[in-house]
Structure formats: C-alpha cells, structure tokens
Amino acid sequence: MFSLGSWLPALPRLAWGWALLDALLQGLVGACAISVLCSLLKVYLYIQCLNDPERQAEKEAIQAQRRVLEPLHVVVLTGVLALVGSRVAALVVLEFSLRAVSTVLSLGKGAHSSQLYLLCQYSLGCGVSCGLSFLLEGAPHGTCNLALAAGLAGLLAAYARRLARHVCTLYELHSRARYCGVCILLLATGHGIPRLLRNALAVTFAVADLAAVALINRDFLSTAEAVRFWTPLTICYTLLVIYMQEEPRQRSSGRLVYQTVLVRMGGLFILLLTVGRWTDILHVLVSLLGEIWCLLRAGVMLEACQRQ
C-alpha cells in the first residue's frame, strides 16, 4: 500500500506530525466505536420503553435527545483519546476489565446489565486506541491502515446513528404497520442487542487487555522495575474493585456514578504520583474529563437503565 511518509525526508518535525496524525486517527476510531455502542443501546432502550406503558416518559426523553450534539460528541472524544497517552489508556482498560469481570460475576450466570455498557464508553475508546497502537506498532504503512480503519469506523458510526434516528422517529408506526424491513427485524430480534454488544465488547477488551499489558511492559528495562510498578497497581485495583462491590445497589443513582468515576481516577492519580511520570498525571486529568463527558452525554440512557 502507498505510504506518503515512506519517501518524504526524515525531518524531526515531520515525524512529530505523523505521530500526531496517527494519534488523531486512533482517537477517531475509538470515538466511532463509542458512538456505535451508544446508538445500539439507544435503539434497545427505546424499544424496551416503548413496550412498557409505565415508561413512556423515559421513551420521550430518549427520543428528545439532540441530534446536533452527536457529531460534537465524536469530535470531543477524538481529541480526548488523541491526547491520552498509551500508558494511561492501558491502565484505564485494565481497571475496567477487572471491574467488569467482578460485576458480571456478581450479577449471576446469564444476567446482563445495560448500565455496564454505558459505563464502559470511555474505556472502550481507550481499548480500541491501545489495540490499534499495539497491532500497528512498527508497521511500514501504519498511517494508511489507520486512515482505512477510521473510514470504516466512520461508516459504521454513521449507519448506527441513522438506525437510532429511524427507530426513534418511525419504529412505533412501522412496527404496527409491519411494512418496514428494518423495524420488523428489530421487532423480532431487538431483544438480542445486549447479547451482541456483550460478545463484541468481550472480544474487544480481550485484545485490548493483551495490548495494554504489552504497552506497559515495554517501558521497563528490568524485572525489578516491572515488579515495583505492578505491585502497587494490583493493590490499588483490588481495593477499587472491593469498593465498587460494597456499594449498595439501592443507591445506584446518577450521583453515585460520578462519585465512582472520581474515586477511580483519584486512585489512579495517587498511584501515578508515586510510580508514574508527570505526563501520566496530565493524561489522568484528561481521562477524567473524557469519562465525565461520556456520562453527561448518556445521562438520559443511564436513568433509563437504572429504572430498568
């Protein structure tokens, strides 16, 4: 495949520019993945609220979400994911993976939580970014591959937003008249959206976890350095998981969700103050903004999941 950077002169500024472009493309792919996740959850929650007469207010709230903010949401997340370094992104991915495994085990066999899918938005973006960074590391045409991935991810995100817009506008009419193929398909298989998301997220985070461990370990010159980093990290993450599990489920409110984000990022911030770098501290603050932005954008769907 043709690569523009392969025949241009090797200037330091030019190399920095290509690195910035790669970071933006990785951030765009991660932002599109988050957009696809939110669109599919919006479709699922809207159908669930439509089928329940007691949840009409939630249905109207989901339907009233401003479509103009969706492109802005992707742009902001692209910038945030591009700014976050691979080291902090890897730590965010590992922390969420442990929390997700603990939550799934506590829910019981065969159960699922739509709220967990919304809480993993930012971690999903970091996971996609980590996976791409690891898989394309040292590739001769990495920029072109990232551009192709960004184009495909953009198409998927656009079609998912179009599906959500169609469902929120016409599903109620088409599901009764039964003349729209998309709505008939959702009427028959819409309940399987959580299973589809669960399988897709499991594969994504499995790859992201392997990439995260590899990206973190490449910075250590010896086993002793790795042990000095992983030991306090393991203790910190264990305490965080225990704290999440001890929170009573009756207090599962929007305020508690933001409090949990502050506790998680605060623990990571304190940990990196002792074993990290100064750039990691800045990246943790950027990650905090990214987490809060994702939760604010999905506030209506979070309320619907909590009531469900």
mmCIF file of C-alpha atoms in Angstrom:
data_model
loop_
_atom_site.group_PDB
_atom_site.id
_atom_site.type_symbol
_atom_site.label_atom_id
_atom_site.label_comp_id
_atom_site.label_asym_id
_atom_site.label_seq_id
_atom_site.Cartn_x
_atom_site.Cartn_y
_atom_site.Cartn_z
ATOM 1 C CA MET A 1 0.000 0.000 0.000
ATOM 2 C CA PHE A 2 1.200 3.535 -0.800
ATOM 3 C CA SER A 3 2.526 5.496 2.183
ATOM 4 C CA LEU A 4 3.328 9.179 1.893
ATOM 5 C CA GLY A 5 5.732 9.168 4.829
ATOM 6 C CA SER A 6 7.965 6.498 3.219
ATOM 7 C CA TRP A 7 9.524 8.844 0.640
ATOM 8 C CA LEU A 8 9.396 12.220 2.408
ATOM 9 C CA PRO A 9 12.643 13.455 4.056
ATOM 10 C CA ALA A 10 13.198 12.268 7.627
ATOM 11 C CA LEU A 11 12.750 15.560 9.494
ATOM 12 C CA PRO A 12 12.009 15.627 13.265
ATOM 13 C CA ARG A 13 9.059 17.985 12.827
ATOM 14 C CA LEU A 14 7.651 15.795 10.058
ATOM 15 C CA ALA A 15 7.933 12.691 12.237
ATOM 16 C CA TRP A 16 6.122 14.504 15.062
ATOM 17 C CA GLY A 17 3.397 15.499 12.612
ATOM 18 C CA TRP A 18 2.872 11.902 11.504
ATOM 19 C CA ALA A 19 2.696 10.807 15.150
ATOM 20 C CA LEU A 20 0.027 13.448 15.802
ATOM 21 C CA LEU A 21 -1.936 12.302 12.758
ATOM 22 C CA ASP A 22 -1.743 8.690 13.932
ATOM 23 C CA ALA A 23 -2.975 9.710 17.397
ATOM 24 C CA LEU A 24 -5.906 11.608 15.901
ATOM 25 C CA LEU A 25 -6.848 8.676 13.664
ATOM 26 C CA GLN A 26 -6.684 6.264 16.610
ATOM 27 C CA GLY A 27 -8.818 8.639 18.644
ATOM 28 C CA LEU A 28 -11.329 8.879 15.802
ATOM 29 C CA VAL A 29 -11.670 5.089 15.593
ATOM 30 C CA GLY A 30 -12.196 4.910 19.354
ATOM 31 C CA ALA A 31 -14.769 7.720 19.265
ATOM 32 C CA CYS A 32 -16.656 5.977 16.448
ATOM 33 C CA ALA A 33 -16.701 2.752 18.483
ATOM 34 C CA ILE A 34 -18.270 4.654 21.384
ATOM 35 C CA SER A 35 -20.797 6.206 19.004
ATOM 36 C CA VAL A 36 -21.824 2.779 17.662
ATOM 37 C CA LEU A 37 -22.227 1.458 21.211
ATOM 38 C CA CYS A 38 -24.416 4.399 22.274
ATOM 39 C CA SER A 39 -26.561 4.214 19.130
ATOM 40 C CA LEU A 40 -27.294 0.497 19.559
ATOM 41 C CA LEU A 41 -28.081 0.967 23.246
ATOM 42 C CA LYS A 42 -30.366 3.845 22.349
ATOM 43 C CA VAL A 43 -32.256 1.573 19.956
ATOM 44 C CA TYR A 44 -32.562 -1.170 22.573
ATOM 45 C CA LEU A 45 -33.683 1.116 25.411
ATOM 46 C CA TYR A 46 -36.171 2.934 23.192
ATOM 47 C CA ILE A 47 -37.809 -0.343 22.155
ATOM 48 C CA GLN A 48 -37.908 -1.520 25.777
ATOM 49 C CA CYS A 49 -39.531 1.726 26.928
ATOM 50 C CA LEU A 50 -41.996 1.643 24.045
ATOM 51 C CA ASN A 51 -43.179 -1.825 25.045
ATOM 52 C CA ASP A 52 -43.754 -0.753 28.652
ATOM 53 C CA PRO A 53 -46.689 1.671 29.180
ATOM 54 C CA GLU A 54 -45.209 2.819 32.502
ATOM 55 C CA ARG A 55 -42.010 4.040 30.843
ATOM 56 C CA GLN A 56 -43.426 6.465 28.292
ATOM 57 C CA ALA A 57 -41.676 9.414 29.937
ATOM 58 C CA GLU A 58 -38.325 7.694 29.505
ATOM 59 C CA LYS A 59 -39.156 6.929 25.876
ATOM 60 C CA GLU A 60 -39.894 10.591 25.201
ATOM 61 C CA ALA A 61 -36.679 11.632 26.954
ATOM 62 C CA ILE A 62 -34.616 9.287 24.778
ATOM 63 C CA GLN A 63 -36.438 10.493 21.677
ATOM 64 C CA ALA A 64 -35.827 14.146 22.599
ATOM 65 C CA GLN A 65 -32.029 13.852 22.675
ATOM 66 C CA ARG A 66 -30.473 16.484 20.452
ATOM 67 C CA ARG A 67 -29.037 15.032 17.258
ATOM 68 C CA VAL A 68 -26.852 18.089 16.675
ATOM 69 C CA LEU A 69 -24.678 17.127 19.653
ATOM 70 C CA GLU A 70 -23.774 13.703 18.227
ATOM 71 C CA PRO A 71 -21.060 14.981 15.809
ATOM 72 C CA LEU A 72 -19.746 17.248 18.582
ATOM 73 C CA HIS A 73 -19.590 14.219 20.884
ATOM 74 C CA VAL A 74 -17.409 12.362 18.365
ATOM 75 C CA VAL A 75 -15.136 15.378 17.846
ATOM 76 C CA VAL A 76 -14.577 15.916 21.580
ATOM 77 C CA LEU A 77 -13.883 12.225 22.207
ATOM 78 C CA THR A 78 -11.464 12.143 19.264
ATOM 79 C CA GLY A 79 -9.476 14.974 20.817
ATOM 80 C CA VAL A 80 -9.535 13.450 24.297
ATOM 81 C CA LEU A 81 -8.458 9.984 23.122
ATOM 82 C CA ALA A 82 -5.715 11.521 20.973
ATOM 83 C CA LEU A 83 -4.345 13.444 23.969
ATOM 84 C CA VAL A 84 -4.340 10.483 26.365
ATOM 85 C CA GLY A 85 -1.081 8.556 26.218
ATOM 86 C CA SER A 86 -0.962 4.834 25.598
ATOM 87 C CA ARG A 87 0.270 4.205 29.166
ATOM 88 C CA VAL A 88 -2.733 5.782 30.922
ATOM 89 C CA ALA A 89 -5.133 4.384 28.310
ATOM 90 C CA ALA A 90 -3.768 0.917 29.046
ATOM 91 C CA LEU A 91 -4.296 1.421 32.791
ATOM 92 C CA VAL A 92 -7.900 2.558 32.199
ATOM 93 C CA VAL A 93 -8.561 -0.552 30.106
ATOM 94 C CA LEU A 94 -7.146 -2.919 32.724
ATOM 95 C CA GLU A 95 -9.075 -1.233 35.535
ATOM 96 C CA PHE A 96 -12.381 -1.500 33.703
ATOM 97 C CA SER A 97 -11.754 -5.118 32.706
ATOM 98 C CA LEU A 98 -11.310 -6.119 36.348
ATOM 99 C CA ARG A 99 -14.381 -4.135 37.348
ATOM 100 C CA ALA A 100 -16.452 -5.638 34.520
ATOM 101 C CA VAL A 101 -15.473 -9.213 35.415
ATOM 102 C CA SER A 102 -16.336 -8.578 39.070
ATOM 103 C CA THR A 103 -19.695 -7.022 38.134
ATOM 104 C CA VAL A 104 -20.643 -9.826 35.754
ATOM 105 C CA LEU A 105 -19.807 -12.470 38.364
ATOM 106 C CA SER A 106 -21.879 -10.640 40.993
ATOM 107 C CA LEU A 107 -24.868 -10.397 38.642
ATOM 108 C CA GLY A 108 -25.038 -14.138 38.247
ATOM 109 C CA LYS A 109 -24.944 -16.520 35.348
ATOM 110 C CA GLY A 110 -26.802 -15.351 32.260
ATOM 111 C CA ALA A 111 -27.555 -11.884 33.614
ATOM 112 C CA HIS A 112 -26.527 -8.648 31.984
ATOM 113 C CA SER A 113 -26.533 -5.001 32.884
ATOM 114 C CA SER A 114 -27.214 -2.346 30.259
ATOM 115 C CA GLN A 115 -25.777 0.224 32.641
ATOM 116 C CA LEU A 116 -22.393 -1.514 32.487
ATOM 117 C CA TYR A 117 -22.353 -0.998 28.710
ATOM 118 C CA LEU A 118 -22.828 2.739 29.197
ATOM 119 C CA LEU A 119 -20.163 2.908 31.896
ATOM 120 C CA CYS A 120 -17.610 1.314 29.584
ATOM 121 C CA GLN A 121 -17.797 4.038 26.918
ATOM 122 C CA TYR A 122 -14.529 5.784 27.636
ATOM 123 C CA SER A 123 -12.760 2.523 28.482
ATOM 124 C CA LEU A 124 -13.894 1.143 25.116
ATOM 125 C CA GLY A 125 -12.357 4.113 23.322
ATOM 126 C CA CYS A 126 -9.099 3.624 25.240
ATOM 127 C CA GLY A 127 -9.184 -0.102 24.471
ATOM 128 C CA VAL A 128 -9.597 0.442 20.731
ATOM 129 C CA SER A 129 -6.806 3.028 20.777
ATOM 130 C CA CYS A 130 -4.489 0.676 22.709
ATOM 131 C CA GLY A 131 -5.255 -2.226 20.397
ATOM 132 C CA LEU A 132 -4.514 -0.208 17.271
ATOM 133 C CA SER A 133 -1.342 1.237 18.781
ATOM 134 C CA PHE A 134 -0.068 -2.243 19.625
ATOM 135 C CA LEU A 135 -1.125 -4.010 16.423
ATOM 136 C CA LEU A 136 0.262 -1.296 14.111
ATOM 137 C CA GLU A 137 3.461 -0.612 16.066
ATOM 138 C CA GLY A 138 6.355 -0.585 13.618
ATOM 139 C CA ALA A 139 4.109 -1.183 10.575
ATOM 140 C CA PRO A 140 5.556 0.443 7.412
ATOM 141 C CA HIS A 141 2.160 1.768 6.303
ATOM 142 C CA GLY A 142 0.557 2.318 9.683
ATOM 143 C CA THR A 143 -0.883 5.741 8.832
ATOM 144 C CA CYS A 144 -2.674 4.418 5.765
ATOM 145 C CA ASN A 145 -4.022 1.477 7.742
ATOM 146 C CA LEU A 146 -5.303 3.839 10.429
ATOM 147 C CA ALA A 147 -6.932 6.028 7.789
ATOM 148 C CA LEU A 148 -8.700 2.985 6.353
ATOM 149 C CA ALA A 149 -9.805 1.898 9.846
ATOM 150 C CA ALA A 150 -11.068 5.408 10.578
ATOM 151 C CA GLY A 151 -13.067 5.441 7.347
ATOM 152 C CA LEU A 152 -14.709 2.087 8.091
ATOM 153 C CA ALA A 153 -15.403 3.090 11.694
ATOM 154 C CA GLY A 154 -16.947 6.354 10.495
ATOM 155 C CA LEU A 155 -19.275 4.476 8.153
ATOM 156 C CA LEU A 156 -20.381 2.117 10.928
ATOM 157 C CA ALA A 157 -20.982 5.034 13.288
ATOM 158 C CA ALA A 158 -22.971 6.925 10.646
ATOM 159 C CA TYR A 159 -25.179 3.907 9.887
ATOM 160 C CA ALA A 160 -25.701 3.218 13.599
ATOM 161 C CA ARG A 161 -26.774 6.845 14.196
ATOM 162 C CA ARG A 162 -29.083 6.612 11.189
ATOM 163 C CA LEU A 163 -30.629 3.438 12.622
ATOM 164 C CA ALA A 164 -31.180 5.094 16.005
ATOM 165 C CA ARG A 165 -32.746 8.141 14.344
ATOM 166 C CA HIS A 166 -35.037 5.912 12.262
ATOM 167 C CA VAL A 167 -36.137 3.897 15.287
ATOM 168 C CA CYS A 168 -36.848 6.940 17.454
ATOM 169 C CA THR A 169 -38.869 8.542 14.656
ATOM 170 C CA LEU A 170 -40.715 5.749 12.873
ATOM 171 C CA TYR A 171 -40.402 2.489 14.816
ATOM 172 C CA GLU A 172 -43.693 2.927 16.668
ATOM 173 C CA LEU A 173 -45.559 3.371 13.379
ATOM 174 C CA HIS A 174 -43.656 0.790 11.341
ATOM 175 C CA SER A 175 -43.826 -1.925 13.999
ATOM 176 C CA ARG A 176 -47.615 -1.699 13.900
ATOM 177 C CA ALA A 177 -47.984 -1.416 10.124
ATOM 178 C CA ARG A 178 -45.270 -4.098 9.550
ATOM 179 C CA TYR A 179 -44.051 -2.802 6.222
ATOM 180 C CA CYS A 180 -40.522 -1.669 7.137
ATOM 181 C CA GLY A 181 -37.913 -4.418 6.942
ATOM 182 C CA VAL A 182 -35.592 -2.801 9.492
ATOM 183 C CA CYS A 183 -38.348 -2.321 12.068
ATOM 184 C CA ILE A 184 -39.711 -5.843 11.527
ATOM 185 C CA LEU A 185 -36.187 -7.216 12.077
ATOM 186 C CA LEU A 186 -35.837 -5.209 15.285
ATOM 187 C CA LEU A 187 -39.291 -6.326 16.395
ATOM 188 C CA ALA A 188 -38.188 -9.946 16.107
ATOM 189 C CA THR A 189 -34.549 -9.732 17.244
ATOM 190 C CA GLY A 190 -34.253 -6.424 19.114
ATOM 191 C CA HIS A 191 -34.012 -8.243 22.455
ATOM 192 C CA GLY A 192 -30.705 -9.748 21.277
ATOM 193 C CA ILE A 193 -28.864 -6.412 21.113
ATOM 194 C CA PRO A 194 -27.357 -6.784 24.639
ATOM 195 C CA ARG A 195 -26.019 -10.229 23.727
ATOM 196 C CA LEU A 196 -24.465 -8.820 20.559
ATOM 197 C CA LEU A 197 -22.847 -5.984 22.492
ATOM 198 C CA ARG A 198 -21.616 -8.354 25.200
ATOM 199 C CA ASN A 199 -19.856 -10.600 22.689
ATOM 200 C CA ALA A 200 -18.363 -7.687 20.758
ATOM 201 C CA LEU A 201 -17.127 -5.979 23.930
ATOM 202 C CA ALA A 202 -15.668 -9.238 25.267
ATOM 203 C CA VAL A 203 -13.551 -9.682 22.130
ATOM 204 C CA THR A 204 -12.552 -6.004 22.069
ATOM 205 C CA PHE A 205 -11.445 -5.896 25.696
ATOM 206 C CA ALA A 206 -9.651 -9.260 25.430
ATOM 207 C CA VAL A 207 -7.463 -7.839 22.653
ATOM 208 C CA ALA A 208 -7.161 -4.512 24.476
ATOM 209 C CA ASP A 209 -6.008 -6.190 27.712
ATOM 210 C CA LEU A 210 -3.228 -8.053 25.923
ATOM 211 C CA ALA A 211 -2.188 -4.858 24.166
ATOM 212 C CA ALA A 212 -2.340 -2.884 27.433
ATOM 213 C CA VAL A 213 -0.025 -5.290 29.268
ATOM 214 C CA ALA A 214 2.434 -5.262 26.359
ATOM 215 C CA LEU A 215 2.392 -1.447 26.091
ATOM 216 C CA ILE A 216 3.048 -1.032 29.816
ATOM 217 C CA ASN A 217 5.812 -3.644 29.996
ATOM 218 C CA ARG A 218 7.773 -2.181 27.088
ATOM 219 C CA ASP A 219 8.777 0.807 29.269
ATOM 220 C CA PHE A 220 10.602 -1.383 31.832
ATOM 221 C CA LEU A 221 14.254 -2.256 31.428
ATOM 222 C CA SER A 222 14.309 -4.951 34.104
ATOM 223 C CA THR A 223 12.035 -7.274 36.035
ATOM 224 C CA ALA A 224 12.625 -5.293 39.229
ATOM 225 C CA GLU A 225 11.200 -2.134 37.644
ATOM 226 C CA ALA A 226 8.151 -4.043 36.438
ATOM 227 C CA VAL A 227 7.558 -5.505 39.908
ATOM 228 C CA ARG A 228 7.831 -2.047 41.514
ATOM 229 C CA PHE A 229 5.119 -0.819 39.150
ATOM 230 C CA TRP A 230 2.743 -3.789 39.031
ATOM 231 C CA THR A 231 2.662 -4.479 42.784
ATOM 232 C CA PRO A 232 1.099 -1.151 43.893
ATOM 233 C CA LEU A 233 -1.055 -1.165 40.760
ATOM 234 C CA THR A 234 -2.508 -4.568 41.630
ATOM 235 C CA ILE A 235 -3.178 -3.497 45.221
ATOM 236 C CA CYS A 236 -4.843 -0.264 44.065
ATOM 237 C CA TYR A 237 -7.081 -2.010 41.545
ATOM 238 C CA THR A 238 -8.049 -4.701 44.062
ATOM 239 C CA LEU A 239 -9.120 -2.066 46.581
ATOM 240 C CA LEU A 240 -11.093 -0.239 43.884
ATOM 241 C CA VAL A 241 -12.949 -3.413 42.874
ATOM 242 C CA ILE A 242 -13.772 -4.171 46.524
ATOM 243 C CA TYR A 243 -15.046 -0.612 46.971
ATOM 244 C CA MET A 244 -17.308 -0.924 43.912
ATOM 245 C CA GLN A 245 -18.784 -4.213 45.118
ATOM 246 C CA GLU A 246 -19.508 -2.962 48.613
ATOM 247 C CA GLU A 247 -21.640 -0.070 47.349
ATOM 248 C CA PRO A 248 -25.305 -0.945 47.978
ATOM 249 C CA ARG A 249 -27.303 -1.392 44.810
ATOM 250 C CA GLN A 250 -30.171 0.643 46.215
ATOM 251 C CA ARG A 251 -28.010 3.742 45.915
ATOM 252 C CA SER A 252 -27.426 3.239 42.206
ATOM 253 C CA SER A 253 -28.080 6.809 41.216
ATOM 254 C CA GLY A 254 -26.585 9.279 38.795
ATOM 255 C CA ARG A 255 -24.707 10.983 41.611
ATOM 256 C CA LEU A 256 -23.115 7.695 42.663
ATOM 257 C CA VAL A 257 -21.937 7.080 39.096
ATOM 258 C CA TYR A 258 -19.996 10.360 39.047
ATOM 259 C CA GLN A 259 -18.683 9.694 42.541
ATOM 260 C CA THR A 260 -17.373 6.331 41.363
ATOM 261 C CA VAL A 261 -15.559 7.986 38.457
ATOM 262 C CA LEU A 262 -13.895 10.447 40.837
ATOM 263 C CA VAL A 263 -12.813 7.627 43.175
ATOM 264 C CA ARG A 264 -11.375 5.554 40.330
ATOM 265 C CA MET A 265 -9.490 8.408 38.696
ATOM 266 C CA GLY A 266 -8.393 9.691 42.100
ATOM 267 C CA GLY A 267 -6.882 6.316 42.954
ATOM 268 C CA LEU A 268 -5.114 6.163 39.602
ATOM 269 C CA PHE A 269 -3.891 9.747 40.094
ATOM 270 C CA ILE A 270 -2.383 8.968 43.519
ATOM 271 C CA LEU A 271 -0.807 5.768 42.200
ATOM 272 C CA LEU A 272 0.886 7.532 39.292
ATOM 273 C CA LEU A 273 2.146 10.270 41.595
ATOM 274 C CA THR A 274 4.411 7.625 43.139
ATOM 275 C CA VAL A 275 5.296 5.294 40.234
ATOM 276 C CA GLY A 276 4.374 7.300 37.135
ATOM 277 C CA ARG A 277 5.621 10.261 35.140
ATOM 278 C CA TRP A 278 4.451 13.851 35.078
ATOM 279 C CA THR A 279 2.859 13.316 31.664
ATOM 280 C CA ASP A 280 0.823 10.447 33.125
ATOM 281 C CA ILE A 281 -0.657 12.858 35.682
ATOM 282 C CA LEU A 282 -1.851 15.163 32.901
ATOM 283 C CA HIS A 283 -3.273 12.217 30.978
ATOM 284 C CA VAL A 284 -5.250 11.076 34.043
ATOM 285 C CA LEU A 285 -6.851 14.523 34.263
ATOM 286 C CA VAL A 286 -7.733 14.345 30.566
ATOM 287 C CA SER A 287 -9.196 10.874 31.143
ATOM 288 C CA LEU A 288 -11.354 12.248 33.947
ATOM 289 C CA LEU A 289 -12.769 14.842 31.546
ATOM 290 C CA GLY A 290 -13.408 12.108 28.970
ATOM 291 C CA GLU A 291 -15.248 9.904 31.467
ATOM 292 C CA ILE A 292 -17.441 12.781 32.660
ATOM 293 C CA TRP A 293 -18.193 13.858 29.084
ATOM 294 C CA CYS A 294 -19.346 10.333 28.161
ATOM 295 C CA LEU A 295 -21.580 10.105 31.224
ATOM 296 C CA LEU A 296 -23.113 13.534 30.632
ATOM 297 C CA ARG A 297 -23.938 12.643 27.031
ATOM 298 C CA ALA A 298 -25.551 9.347 28.099
ATOM 299 C CA GLY A 299 -27.374 10.774 31.133
ATOM 300 C CA VAL A 300 -30.869 10.020 29.816
ATOM 301 C CA MET A 301 -29.995 6.427 28.941
ATOM 302 C CA LEU A 302 -28.288 5.938 32.321
ATOM 303 C CA GLU A 303 -31.504 6.927 34.086
ATOM 304 C CA ALA A 304 -33.473 4.507 31.914
ATOM 305 C CA CYS A 305 -31.045 1.675 32.761
ATOM 306 C CA GLN A 306 -31.198 2.406 36.492
ATOM 307 C CA ARG A 307 -35.001 2.348 36.488
ATOM 308 C CA GLN A 308 -34.993 -0.848 34.455
#
